[in-house]
PDB file of C-alpha atoms and ligand atoms in Angstrom:
ATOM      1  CA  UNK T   1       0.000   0.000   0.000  1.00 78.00           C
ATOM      2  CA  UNK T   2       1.068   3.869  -0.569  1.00 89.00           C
ATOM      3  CA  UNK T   3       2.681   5.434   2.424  1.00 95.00           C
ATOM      4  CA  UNK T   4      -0.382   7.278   4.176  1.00 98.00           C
ATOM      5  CA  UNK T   5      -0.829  11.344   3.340  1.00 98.00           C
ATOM      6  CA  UNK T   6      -2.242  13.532   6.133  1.00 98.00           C
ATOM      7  CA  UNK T   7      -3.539  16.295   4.116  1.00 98.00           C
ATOM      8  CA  UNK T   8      -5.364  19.444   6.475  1.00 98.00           C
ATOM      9  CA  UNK T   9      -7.980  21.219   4.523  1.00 98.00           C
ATOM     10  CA  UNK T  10      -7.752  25.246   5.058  1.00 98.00           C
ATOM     11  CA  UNK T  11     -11.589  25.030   4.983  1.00 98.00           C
ATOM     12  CA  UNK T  12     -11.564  25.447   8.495  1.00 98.00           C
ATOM     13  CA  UNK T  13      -8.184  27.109   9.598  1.00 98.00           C
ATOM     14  CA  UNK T  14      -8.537  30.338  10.961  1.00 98.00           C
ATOM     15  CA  UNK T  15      -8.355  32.743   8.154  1.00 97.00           C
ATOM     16  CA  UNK T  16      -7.952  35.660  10.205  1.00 98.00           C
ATOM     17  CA  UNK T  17      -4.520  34.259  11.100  1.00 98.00           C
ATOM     18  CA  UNK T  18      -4.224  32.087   7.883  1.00 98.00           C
ATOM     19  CA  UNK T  19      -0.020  32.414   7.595  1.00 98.00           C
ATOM     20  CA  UNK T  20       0.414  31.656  11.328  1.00 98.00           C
ATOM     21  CA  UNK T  21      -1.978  28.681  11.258  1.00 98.00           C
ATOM     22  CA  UNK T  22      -1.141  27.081   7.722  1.00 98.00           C
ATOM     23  CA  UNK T  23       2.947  27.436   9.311  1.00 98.00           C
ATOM     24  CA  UNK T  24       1.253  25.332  12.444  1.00 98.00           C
ATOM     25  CA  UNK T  25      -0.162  22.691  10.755  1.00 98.00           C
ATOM     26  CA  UNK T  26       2.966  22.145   8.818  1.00 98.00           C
ATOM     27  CA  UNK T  27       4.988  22.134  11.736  1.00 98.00           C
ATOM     28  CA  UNK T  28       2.267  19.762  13.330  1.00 98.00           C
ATOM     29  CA  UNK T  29       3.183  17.190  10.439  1.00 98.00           C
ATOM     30  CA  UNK T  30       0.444  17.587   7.722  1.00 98.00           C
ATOM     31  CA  UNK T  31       1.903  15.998   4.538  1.00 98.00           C
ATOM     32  CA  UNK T  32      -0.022  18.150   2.026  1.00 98.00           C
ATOM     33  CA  UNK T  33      -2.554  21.222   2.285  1.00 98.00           C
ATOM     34  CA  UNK T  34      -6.024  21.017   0.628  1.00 98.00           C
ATOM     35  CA  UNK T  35      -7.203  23.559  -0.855  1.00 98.00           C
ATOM     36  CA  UNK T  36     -10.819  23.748  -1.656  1.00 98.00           C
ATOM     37  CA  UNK T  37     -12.437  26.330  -4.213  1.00 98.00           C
ATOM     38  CA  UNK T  38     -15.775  26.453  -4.304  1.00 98.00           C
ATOM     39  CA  UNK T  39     -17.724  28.526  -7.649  1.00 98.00           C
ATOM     40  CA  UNK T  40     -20.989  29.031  -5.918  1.00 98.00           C
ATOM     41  CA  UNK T  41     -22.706  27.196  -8.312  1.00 98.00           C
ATOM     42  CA  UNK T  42     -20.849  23.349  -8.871  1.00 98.00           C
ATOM     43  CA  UNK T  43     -21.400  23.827  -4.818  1.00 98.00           C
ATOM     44  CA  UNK T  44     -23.289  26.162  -3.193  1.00 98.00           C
ATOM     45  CA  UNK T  45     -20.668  28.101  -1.086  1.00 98.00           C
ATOM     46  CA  UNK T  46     -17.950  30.111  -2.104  1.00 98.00           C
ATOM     47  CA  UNK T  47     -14.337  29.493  -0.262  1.00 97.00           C
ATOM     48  CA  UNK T  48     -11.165  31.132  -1.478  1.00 95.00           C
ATOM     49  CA  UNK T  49      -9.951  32.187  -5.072  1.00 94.00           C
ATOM     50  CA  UNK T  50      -6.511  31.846  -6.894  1.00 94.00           C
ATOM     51  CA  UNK T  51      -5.064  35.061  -5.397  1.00 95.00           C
ATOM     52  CA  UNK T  52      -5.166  33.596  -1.568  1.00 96.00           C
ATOM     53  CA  UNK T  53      -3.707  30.336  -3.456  1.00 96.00           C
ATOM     54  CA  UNK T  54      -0.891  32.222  -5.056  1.00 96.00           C
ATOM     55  CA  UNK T  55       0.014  33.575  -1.716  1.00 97.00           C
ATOM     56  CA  UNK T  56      -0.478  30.260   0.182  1.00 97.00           C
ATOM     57  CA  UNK T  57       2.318  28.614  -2.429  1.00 96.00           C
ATOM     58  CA  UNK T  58       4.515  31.155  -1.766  1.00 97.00           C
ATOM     59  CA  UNK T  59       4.506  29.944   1.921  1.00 97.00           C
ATOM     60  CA  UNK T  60       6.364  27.357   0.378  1.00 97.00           C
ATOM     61  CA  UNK T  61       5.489  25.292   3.548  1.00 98.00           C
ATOM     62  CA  UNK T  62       3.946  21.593   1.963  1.00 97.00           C
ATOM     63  CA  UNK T  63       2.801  20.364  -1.744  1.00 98.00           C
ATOM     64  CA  UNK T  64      -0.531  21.761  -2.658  1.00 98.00           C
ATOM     65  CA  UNK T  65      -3.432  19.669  -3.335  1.00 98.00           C
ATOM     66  CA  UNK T  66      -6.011  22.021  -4.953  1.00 98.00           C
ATOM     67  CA  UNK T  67      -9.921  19.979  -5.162  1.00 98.00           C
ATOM     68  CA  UNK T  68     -11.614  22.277  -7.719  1.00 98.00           C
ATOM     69  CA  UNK T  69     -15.291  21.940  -6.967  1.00 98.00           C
ATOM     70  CA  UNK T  70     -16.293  24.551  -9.561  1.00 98.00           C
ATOM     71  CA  UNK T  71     -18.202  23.990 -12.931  1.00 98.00           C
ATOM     72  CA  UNK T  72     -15.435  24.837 -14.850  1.00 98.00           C
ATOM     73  CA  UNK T  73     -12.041  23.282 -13.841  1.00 98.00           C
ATOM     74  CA  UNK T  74     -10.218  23.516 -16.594  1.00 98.00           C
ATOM     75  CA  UNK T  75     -10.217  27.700 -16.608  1.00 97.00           C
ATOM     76  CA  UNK T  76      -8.503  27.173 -13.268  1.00 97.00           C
ATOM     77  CA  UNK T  77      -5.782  25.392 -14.231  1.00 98.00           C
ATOM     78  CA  UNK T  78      -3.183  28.155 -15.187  1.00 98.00           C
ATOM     79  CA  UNK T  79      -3.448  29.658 -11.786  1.00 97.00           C
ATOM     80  CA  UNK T  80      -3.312  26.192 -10.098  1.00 98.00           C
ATOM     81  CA  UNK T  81       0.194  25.995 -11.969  1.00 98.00           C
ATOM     82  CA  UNK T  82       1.512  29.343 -11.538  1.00 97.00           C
ATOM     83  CA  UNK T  83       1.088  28.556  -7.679  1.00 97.00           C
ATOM     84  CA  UNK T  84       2.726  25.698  -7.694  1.00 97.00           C
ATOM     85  CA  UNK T  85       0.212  22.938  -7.169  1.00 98.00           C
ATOM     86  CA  UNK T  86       1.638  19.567  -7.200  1.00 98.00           C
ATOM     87  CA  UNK T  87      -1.944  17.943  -7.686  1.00 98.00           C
ATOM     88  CA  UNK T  88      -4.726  19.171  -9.251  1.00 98.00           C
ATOM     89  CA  UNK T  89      -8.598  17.407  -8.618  1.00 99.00           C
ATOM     90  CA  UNK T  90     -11.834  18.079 -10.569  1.00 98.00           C
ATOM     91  CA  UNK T  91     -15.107  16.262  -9.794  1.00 99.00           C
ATOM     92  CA  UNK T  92     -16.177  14.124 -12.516  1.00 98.00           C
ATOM     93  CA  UNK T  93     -19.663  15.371 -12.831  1.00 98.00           C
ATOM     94  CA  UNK T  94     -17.965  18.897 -13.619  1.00 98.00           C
ATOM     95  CA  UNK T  95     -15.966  17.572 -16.098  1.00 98.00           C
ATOM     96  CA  UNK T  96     -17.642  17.171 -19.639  1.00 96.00           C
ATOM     97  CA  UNK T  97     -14.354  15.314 -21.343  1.00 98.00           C
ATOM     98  CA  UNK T  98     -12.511  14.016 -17.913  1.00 98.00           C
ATOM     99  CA  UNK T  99      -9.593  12.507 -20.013  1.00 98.00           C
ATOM    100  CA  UNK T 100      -8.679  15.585 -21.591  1.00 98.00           C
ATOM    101  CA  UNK T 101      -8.531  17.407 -18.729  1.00 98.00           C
ATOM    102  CA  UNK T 102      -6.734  15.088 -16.867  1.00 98.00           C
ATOM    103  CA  UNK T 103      -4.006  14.642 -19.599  1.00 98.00           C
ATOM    104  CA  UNK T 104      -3.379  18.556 -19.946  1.00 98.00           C
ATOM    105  CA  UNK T 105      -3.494  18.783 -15.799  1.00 98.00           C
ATOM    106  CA  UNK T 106      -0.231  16.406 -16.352  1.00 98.00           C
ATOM    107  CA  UNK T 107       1.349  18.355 -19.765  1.00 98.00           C
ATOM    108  CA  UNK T 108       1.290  21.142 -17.180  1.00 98.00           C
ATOM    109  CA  UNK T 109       3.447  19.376 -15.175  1.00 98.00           C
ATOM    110  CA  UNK T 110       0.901  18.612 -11.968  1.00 98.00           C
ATOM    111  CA  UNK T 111      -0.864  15.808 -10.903  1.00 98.00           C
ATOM    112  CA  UNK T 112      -4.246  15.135 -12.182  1.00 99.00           C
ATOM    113  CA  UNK T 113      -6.969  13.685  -9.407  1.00 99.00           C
ATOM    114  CA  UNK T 114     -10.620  13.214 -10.248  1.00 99.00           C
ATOM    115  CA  UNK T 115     -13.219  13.551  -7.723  1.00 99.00           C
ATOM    116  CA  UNK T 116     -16.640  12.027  -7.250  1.00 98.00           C
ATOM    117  CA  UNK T 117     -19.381  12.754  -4.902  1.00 98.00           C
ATOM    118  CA  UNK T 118     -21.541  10.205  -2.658  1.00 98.00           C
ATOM    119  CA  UNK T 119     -23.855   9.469  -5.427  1.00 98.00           C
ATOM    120  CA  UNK T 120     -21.556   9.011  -8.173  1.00 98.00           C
ATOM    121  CA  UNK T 121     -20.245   5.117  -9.585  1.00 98.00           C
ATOM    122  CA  UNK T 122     -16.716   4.768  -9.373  1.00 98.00           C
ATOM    123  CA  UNK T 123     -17.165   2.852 -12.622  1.00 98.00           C
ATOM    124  CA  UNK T 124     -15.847   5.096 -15.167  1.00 98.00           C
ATOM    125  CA  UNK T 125     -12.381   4.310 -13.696  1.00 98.00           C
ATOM    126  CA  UNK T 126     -11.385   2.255 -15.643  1.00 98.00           C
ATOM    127  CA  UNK T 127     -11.448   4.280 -18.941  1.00 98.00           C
ATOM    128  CA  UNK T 128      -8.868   6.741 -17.358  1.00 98.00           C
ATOM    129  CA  UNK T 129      -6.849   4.322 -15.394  1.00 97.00           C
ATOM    130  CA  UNK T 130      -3.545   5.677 -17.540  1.00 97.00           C
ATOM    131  CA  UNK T 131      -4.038   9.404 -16.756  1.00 98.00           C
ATOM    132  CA  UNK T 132      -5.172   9.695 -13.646  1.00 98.00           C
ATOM    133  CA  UNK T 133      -2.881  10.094 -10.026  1.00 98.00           C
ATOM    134  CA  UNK T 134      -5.342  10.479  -7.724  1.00 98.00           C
ATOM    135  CA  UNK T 135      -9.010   9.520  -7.188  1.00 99.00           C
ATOM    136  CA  UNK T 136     -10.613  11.881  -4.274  1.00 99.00           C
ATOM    137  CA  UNK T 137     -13.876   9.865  -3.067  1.00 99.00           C
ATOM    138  CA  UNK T 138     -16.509  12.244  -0.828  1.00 99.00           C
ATOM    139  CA  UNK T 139     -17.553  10.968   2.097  1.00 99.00           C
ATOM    140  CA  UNK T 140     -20.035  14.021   2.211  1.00 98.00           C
ATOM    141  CA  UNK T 141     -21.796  16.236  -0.113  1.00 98.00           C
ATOM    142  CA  UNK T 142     -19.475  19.007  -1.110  1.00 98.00           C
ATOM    143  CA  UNK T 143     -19.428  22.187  -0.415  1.00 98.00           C
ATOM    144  CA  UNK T 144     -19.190  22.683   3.603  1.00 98.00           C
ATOM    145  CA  UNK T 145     -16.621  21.145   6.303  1.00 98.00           C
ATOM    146  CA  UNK T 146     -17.856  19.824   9.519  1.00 98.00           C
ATOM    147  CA  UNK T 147     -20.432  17.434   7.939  1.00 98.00           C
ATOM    148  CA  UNK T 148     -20.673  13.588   9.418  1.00 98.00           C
ATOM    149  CA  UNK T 149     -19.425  10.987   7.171  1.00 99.00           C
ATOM    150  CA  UNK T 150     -21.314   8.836   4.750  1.00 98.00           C
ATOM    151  CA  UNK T 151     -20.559   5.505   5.536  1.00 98.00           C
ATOM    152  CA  UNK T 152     -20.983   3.744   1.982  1.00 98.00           C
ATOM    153  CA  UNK T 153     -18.249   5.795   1.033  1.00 98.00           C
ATOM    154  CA  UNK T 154     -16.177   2.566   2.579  1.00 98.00           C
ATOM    155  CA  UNK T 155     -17.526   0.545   0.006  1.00 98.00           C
ATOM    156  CA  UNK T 156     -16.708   3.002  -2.525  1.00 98.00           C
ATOM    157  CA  UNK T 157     -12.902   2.841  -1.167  1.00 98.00           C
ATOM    158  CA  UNK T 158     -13.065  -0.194  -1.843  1.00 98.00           C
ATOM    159  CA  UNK T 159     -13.851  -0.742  -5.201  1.00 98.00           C
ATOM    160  CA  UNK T 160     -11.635   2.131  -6.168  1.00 98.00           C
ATOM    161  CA  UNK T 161      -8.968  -0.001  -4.823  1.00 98.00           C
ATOM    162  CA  UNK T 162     -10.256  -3.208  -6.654  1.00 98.00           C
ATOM    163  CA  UNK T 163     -10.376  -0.792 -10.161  1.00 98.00           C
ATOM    164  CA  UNK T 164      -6.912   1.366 -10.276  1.00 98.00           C
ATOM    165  CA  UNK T 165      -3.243   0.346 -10.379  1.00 97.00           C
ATOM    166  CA  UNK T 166      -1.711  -0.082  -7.170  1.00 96.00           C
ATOM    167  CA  UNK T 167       0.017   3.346  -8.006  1.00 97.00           C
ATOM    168  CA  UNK T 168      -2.926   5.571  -8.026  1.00 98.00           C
ATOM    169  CA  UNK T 169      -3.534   7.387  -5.006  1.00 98.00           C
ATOM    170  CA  UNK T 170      -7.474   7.318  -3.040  1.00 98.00           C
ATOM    171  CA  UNK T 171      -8.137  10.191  -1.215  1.00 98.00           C
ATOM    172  CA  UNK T 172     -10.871  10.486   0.914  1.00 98.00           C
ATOM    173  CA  UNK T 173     -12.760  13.793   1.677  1.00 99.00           C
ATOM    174  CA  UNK T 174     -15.591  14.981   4.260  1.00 98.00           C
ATOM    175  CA  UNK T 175     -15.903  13.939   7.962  1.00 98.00           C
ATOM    176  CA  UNK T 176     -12.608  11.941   8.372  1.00 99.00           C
ATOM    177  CA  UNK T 177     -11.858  11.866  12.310  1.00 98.00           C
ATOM    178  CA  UNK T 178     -10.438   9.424  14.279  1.00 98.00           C
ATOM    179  CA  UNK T 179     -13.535   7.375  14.107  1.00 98.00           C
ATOM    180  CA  UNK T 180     -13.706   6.704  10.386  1.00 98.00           C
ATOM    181  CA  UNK T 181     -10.027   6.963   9.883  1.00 98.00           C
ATOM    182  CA  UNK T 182      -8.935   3.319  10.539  1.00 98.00           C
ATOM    183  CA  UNK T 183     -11.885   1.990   8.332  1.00 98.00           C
ATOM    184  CA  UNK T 184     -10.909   4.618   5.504  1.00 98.00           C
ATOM    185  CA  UNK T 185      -7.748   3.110   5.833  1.00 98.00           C
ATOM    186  CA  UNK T 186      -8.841  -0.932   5.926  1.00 98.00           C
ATOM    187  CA  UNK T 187     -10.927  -0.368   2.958  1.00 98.00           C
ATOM    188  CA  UNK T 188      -7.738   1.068   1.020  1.00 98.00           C
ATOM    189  CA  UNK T 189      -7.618   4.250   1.260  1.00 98.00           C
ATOM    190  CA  UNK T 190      -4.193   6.226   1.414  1.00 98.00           C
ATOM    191  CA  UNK T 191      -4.340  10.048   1.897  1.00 98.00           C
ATOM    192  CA  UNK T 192      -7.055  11.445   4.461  1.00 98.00           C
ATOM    193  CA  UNK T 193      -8.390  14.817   4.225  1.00 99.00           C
ATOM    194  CA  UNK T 194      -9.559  16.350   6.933  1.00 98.00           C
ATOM    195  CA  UNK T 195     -10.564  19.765   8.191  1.00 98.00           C
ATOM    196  CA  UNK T 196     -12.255  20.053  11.398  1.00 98.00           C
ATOM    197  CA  UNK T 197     -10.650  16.979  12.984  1.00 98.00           C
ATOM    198  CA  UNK T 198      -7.501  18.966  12.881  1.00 98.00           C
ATOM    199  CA  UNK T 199      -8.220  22.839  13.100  1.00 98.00           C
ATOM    200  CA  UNK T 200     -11.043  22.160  15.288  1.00 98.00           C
ATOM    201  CA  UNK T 201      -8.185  20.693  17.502  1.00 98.00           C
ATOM    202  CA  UNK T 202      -6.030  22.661  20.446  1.00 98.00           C
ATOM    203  CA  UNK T 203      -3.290  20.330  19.411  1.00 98.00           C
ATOM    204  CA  UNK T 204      -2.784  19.690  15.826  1.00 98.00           C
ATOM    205  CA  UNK T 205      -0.106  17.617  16.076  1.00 98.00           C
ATOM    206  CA  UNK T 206      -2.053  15.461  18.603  1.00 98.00           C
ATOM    207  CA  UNK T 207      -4.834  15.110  16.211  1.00 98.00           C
ATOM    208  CA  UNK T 208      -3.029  14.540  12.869  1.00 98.00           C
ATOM    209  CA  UNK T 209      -1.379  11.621  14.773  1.00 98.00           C
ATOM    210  CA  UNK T 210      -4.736  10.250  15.684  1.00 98.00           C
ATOM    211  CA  UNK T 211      -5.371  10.088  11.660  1.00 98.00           C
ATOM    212  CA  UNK T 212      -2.134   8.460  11.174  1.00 96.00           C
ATOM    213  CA  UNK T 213      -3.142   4.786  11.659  1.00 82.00           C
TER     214      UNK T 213
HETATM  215  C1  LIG N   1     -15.888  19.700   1.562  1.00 57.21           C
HETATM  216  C2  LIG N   1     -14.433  19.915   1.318  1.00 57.21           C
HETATM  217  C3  LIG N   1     -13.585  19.297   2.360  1.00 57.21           C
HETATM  218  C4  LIG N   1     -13.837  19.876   3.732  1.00 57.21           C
HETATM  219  C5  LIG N   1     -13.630  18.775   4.730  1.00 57.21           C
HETATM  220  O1  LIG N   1     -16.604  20.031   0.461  1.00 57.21           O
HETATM  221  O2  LIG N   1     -14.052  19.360   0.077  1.00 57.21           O
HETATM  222  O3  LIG N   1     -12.201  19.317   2.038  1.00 57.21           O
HETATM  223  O4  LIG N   1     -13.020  20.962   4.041  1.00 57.21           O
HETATM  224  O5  LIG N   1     -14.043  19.210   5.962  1.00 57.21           O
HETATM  225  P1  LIG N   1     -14.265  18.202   7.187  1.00 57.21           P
HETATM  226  O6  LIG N   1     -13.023  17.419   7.360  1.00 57.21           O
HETATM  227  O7  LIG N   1     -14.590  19.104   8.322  1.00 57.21           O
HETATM  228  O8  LIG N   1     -15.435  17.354   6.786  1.00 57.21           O
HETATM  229 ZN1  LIG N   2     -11.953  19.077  -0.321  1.00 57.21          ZN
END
C-alpha cells in the first residue's frame, strides 16, 4: 500500500490568522494542504480564489493539493500551476471530457486527481486508469466542512482499490476523524483529508497523529 498522506484542509483554519496557522499545521506534520475552491454554483458556497492560493504557495510550507469543486475546472488550471500545485482534482460530474482534462493537468506538469461525490459510480475508472494520479472519493456532499461521514463511502474505497493500479492514489474527503479513519484506511484508502478533525483541535499535532493509523 502507498505510504499514508495527512492532508489538512484550510476550509476550516482560521483565516484571520491564515499564515500563522497554515505554518502550524505544517509544523504539526500535515503531509499536504487542501485547498478547496468552491464557484458558488458546482457547490453552493464560495471558499477562497486563486489570489489567496498564489500567496499560500509562496509559503512554500507543503505540496498543494487544490480539489476544484467549480463547474469549470479547466479555466482554473493556469493559476493552479503558476502557484505551484503539485496535484490538481476536478469532480467528474464537472468535467464534460474528464480525459482531456486530466491529460493537460499532467502536460502542465501537476498531478491530475478526479473527484466524485456520494452518489456518483466509481465505474468510469477504468477508462482513465492511464491518466489519472489520484481519485478523491466524498464521504459528504461538497461544499461545507464539519459534515458527518457517509458511511458507503467505505464501500466506494473499496472498489476504487479493486479498479486502479496499485500506483494511483485514493483520497478520501468529508468527515474523516479518528472514528472513520482506521476503516478509511482498511478499505484502502491512502491520503485522508480532513478539516475540522484537525483545526477544530487545540493540538494539531495530537490530532493529525490520531489520523495516522
Ligand atoms: C468539503 C471539502 C472538504 C472539507 C472537509 O466540500 O471538500 O475538504 O473541508 O471538511 P471536514 O473534514 O470538516 O469534513
Ligand atoms: Zn476538499
Amino acid at each position: 500500500m502507498n505510504d499514508l498522506i495527512i492532508s489538512a484542509s484550510v476550509l476550516s483554519a482560521d483565516f484571520l490568522h491564515l499564515e500563522t496557522d497554515l505554518r502550524n499545521v505544517a509544523a504539526a506534520g500535515s503531509d499536504w494542504l487542501h485547498l478547496d475552491i468552491m464557484d458558488g454554483h458546482f457547490v453552493p458556497n464560495l471558499s477562497f480564489g486563486m489570489p489567496l492560493i498564489k500567496a499560500m504557495g509562496k509559503l512554500n510550507l507543503c505540496p498543494l493539493d487544490v480539489h476544484l469543486m467549480v463547474s469549470d475546472p479547466d479555466m482554473y488550471l493556469p493559476a493552479c500551476q503558476e502557484a505551484g500545485a503539485k496535484l490538481v482534482t476536478a469532480h467528474v460530474e464537472a468535467c464534460a471530457h474528464l480525459h482531456r482534462f486530466l491529460g493537460k493537468c499532467r502536460q502542465m506538469g501537476m498531478q491530475a486527481g478526479v473527484a466524485m461525490n456520494p452518489s456518483t459510480s466509481p465505474e468510469f475508472l477504468p477508462y482513465i486508469a492511464e491518466t489519472v494520479d489520484f481519485v478523491l472519493i466524498m464521504s459528504v456532499n461538497p461544499g461545507f466542512s464539519g459534515q458527518r461521514f457517509i458511511p458507503s463511502a467505505l464501500d466506494k474505497i473499496q472498489r476504487v482499490r479493486e479498479l486502479m493500479p496499485s500506483a494511483v492514489r485514493i483520497g478520501v474527503d468529508g468527515g474523516v476523524n479518528e472514528q472513520w479513519a482506521p476503516r478509511c484506511r482498511e478499505a484502502g484508502a491512502d491520503t485522508l483529508i480532513a478539516a475540522s478533525a484537525i483545526f477544530g483541535s487545540d493540538d494539531y499535532s495530537a490530532a493529525i497523529a490520531r489520523l495516522r493509523v
